[in-house]
Amino acid sequence: MRRFALIASLSLLGACASPLPPHDPGLAWVELYTPASDLLMADELDGKRLDDGRYFQVSPGSHELISRFLFEVPGGGSGSDMMSEPIQRTCEIRVRYADFAAGQRYRLEARSIMYNAQAWLYDDQRNVLARGRVLRCGTF
């Protein structure tokens, strides 16, 4: 739990230290959203690691987005041990979408479902465009 708090704190400090770049109207902007207790970070765009995990900014067309979703689950793994320390889980989530449009804003949302994750890509009208595929989850 301490490691999760440290990672979240450092991410927030880093986000405060450097503003987001201006949105390029020739590109599509993908913001990331998850409940405040969790953390969703952009990890790879089309197989290439990203330097800034706070967003995706992509050219028009087809792209593969991979994000890391960190959340806590009850420790112990059984109903009889619900008083133990929470465990941090990390899931890698892949989203593929073929029709990103220049100048458009999108939103990638993730949430935990017990020990797993779910994610969706939305357009600015809250239409679901793609569903994320969980590639792996664990305590790594």
Coordinates of C-alpha atoms in Angstrom, one line a residue:
M1 CA 0.0 0.0 0.0
R2 CA 2.8 2.4 0.8
R3 CA 4.4 1.8 -2.7
F4 CA 1.1 2.6 -4.4
A5 CA 0.7 5.8 -2.3
L6 CA 4.3 6.7 -3.2
I7 CA 3.8 6.1 -6.9
A8 CA 0.5 8.0 -6.9
S9 CA 2.1 10.9 -5.0
L10 CA 5.1 11.1 -7.3
S11 CA 2.8 11.0 -10.4
L12 CA 0.7 13.8 -9.0
L13 CA 3.8 15.9 -8.2
G14 CA 5.1 15.3 -11.7
A15 CA 1.8 16.3 -13.2
C16 CA 1.8 19.5 -11.1
A17 CA 5.4 20.3 -12.0
S18 CA 4.9 20.2 -15.8
P19 CA 1.7 21.4 -17.5
L20 CA 0.2 19.3 -20.2
P21 CA 1.3 20.3 -23.7
P22 CA -1.1 22.3 -25.9
H23 CA -3.5 20.2 -27.9
D24 CA -2.3 20.0 -31.5
P25 CA -5.5 20.4 -33.7
G26 CA -3.9 18.1 -36.3
L27 CA -3.9 15.3 -33.7
A28 CA -6.5 13.5 -31.6
W29 CA -6.3 13.9 -27.8
V30 CA -7.0 10.9 -25.5
E31 CA -7.5 11.8 -21.8
L32 CA -7.3 9.2 -19.1
Y33 CA -9.9 8.8 -16.4
T34 CA -10.3 6.5 -13.4
P35 CA -11.7 6.9 -9.9
A36 CA -9.5 9.1 -7.6
S37 CA -8.3 6.1 -5.6
D38 CA -6.8 4.4 -8.7
L39 CA -4.2 5.4 -11.3
L40 CA -4.4 5.0 -15.1
M41 CA -1.2 5.9 -17.1
A42 CA -0.5 5.8 -20.8
D43 CA 2.3 3.4 -21.4
E44 CA 2.7 2.6 -25.1
L45 CA 1.4 4.0 -28.4
D46 CA 1.7 1.6 -31.4
G47 CA 4.4 -0.4 -29.6
K48 CA 6.5 2.6 -28.6
R49 CA 7.0 3.6 -24.9
L50 CA 5.7 7.1 -24.0
D51 CA 7.6 9.7 -22.0
D52 CA 4.5 11.2 -20.4
G53 CA 1.9 8.8 -19.1
R54 CA -0.8 11.5 -18.5
Y55 CA -2.4 11.3 -22.0
F56 CA -2.2 10.0 -25.5
Q57 CA -2.0 12.4 -28.5
V58 CA -2.3 10.5 -31.8
S59 CA -2.4 11.1 -35.5
P60 CA -5.6 10.4 -37.4
G61 CA -6.3 6.8 -38.2
S62 CA -5.7 3.5 -36.5
H63 CA -3.8 3.1 -33.3
E64 CA -3.1 0.7 -30.5
L65 CA -3.0 2.2 -27.0
I66 CA -1.6 0.4 -24.0
S67 CA -2.1 1.7 -20.5
R68 CA -1.3 0.6 -17.0
F69 CA -4.1 0.6 -14.5
L70 CA -3.1 0.4 -10.8
F71 CA -5.7 -0.3 -8.0
E72 CA -5.9 -1.9 -4.6
V73 CA -7.8 -5.0 -3.7
P74 CA -8.4 -6.6 -0.3
G75 CA -5.4 -8.5 1.0
G76 CA -5.4 -12.2 1.7
G77 CA -7.4 -13.2 -1.3
S78 CA -10.3 -14.7 0.7
G79 CA -13.3 -13.5 2.5
S80 CA -12.0 -14.7 5.8
D81 CA -9.0 -12.4 5.7
M82 CA -10.6 -9.1 4.8
M83 CA -8.8 -7.2 7.6
S84 CA -5.3 -7.6 6.1
E85 CA -3.5 -4.9 4.2
P86 CA -4.7 -4.2 0.7
I87 CA -2.7 -5.4 -2.2
Q88 CA -1.8 -3.3 -5.2
R89 CA -2.8 -4.8 -8.6
T90 CA -1.5 -3.6 -11.9
C91 CA -3.3 -4.4 -15.2
E92 CA -2.0 -3.8 -18.7
I93 CA -4.9 -2.8 -20.9
R94 CA -4.9 -2.6 -24.7
V95 CA -7.3 -0.5 -26.8
R96 CA -7.4 -0.6 -30.5
Y97 CA -9.4 1.9 -32.5
A98 CA -9.3 2.5 -36.2
D99 CA -10.9 5.9 -36.7
F100 CA -9.2 8.5 -34.5
A101 CA -9.9 11.9 -36.0
A102 CA -7.8 15.1 -36.0
G103 CA -8.9 17.7 -33.5
Q104 CA -11.2 15.3 -31.6
R105 CA -11.1 14.5 -27.9
Y106 CA -11.5 11.0 -26.6
R107 CA -11.6 9.6 -23.1
L108 CA -10.2 6.3 -22.0
E109 CA -11.8 5.1 -18.7
A110 CA -10.8 2.2 -16.5
R111 CA -12.3 0.7 -13.4
S112 CA -11.6 -2.3 -11.3
I113 CA -13.9 -5.3 -11.0
M114 CA -12.7 -7.4 -8.0
Y115 CA -9.2 -8.5 -9.0
N116 CA -9.5 -7.5 -12.7
A117 CA -10.1 -4.4 -14.8
Q118 CA -12.4 -3.1 -17.5
A119 CA -11.8 -0.1 -19.9
W120 CA -13.6 1.7 -22.6
L121 CA -12.8 4.4 -25.1
Y122 CA -15.4 7.1 -25.5
D123 CA -15.9 10.0 -27.9
D124 CA -16.9 13.4 -26.7
Q125 CA -20.6 12.4 -26.8
R126 CA -19.9 9.5 -24.4
N127 CA -20.4 6.9 -27.2
V128 CA -18.4 3.7 -26.6
L129 CA -16.0 3.4 -29.5
A130 CA -13.9 0.5 -28.3
R131 CA -13.5 -1.8 -25.3
G132 CA -10.1 -2.4 -23.7
R133 CA -8.7 -5.9 -23.5
V134 CA -6.8 -6.8 -20.3
L135 CA -3.5 -8.3 -21.4
R136 CA -2.3 -9.2 -17.9
C137 CA -2.9 -8.4 -14.2
G138 CA -0.7 -9.0 -11.2
T139 CA 1.2 -7.6 -8.3
F140 CA 4.1 -6.5 -10.5

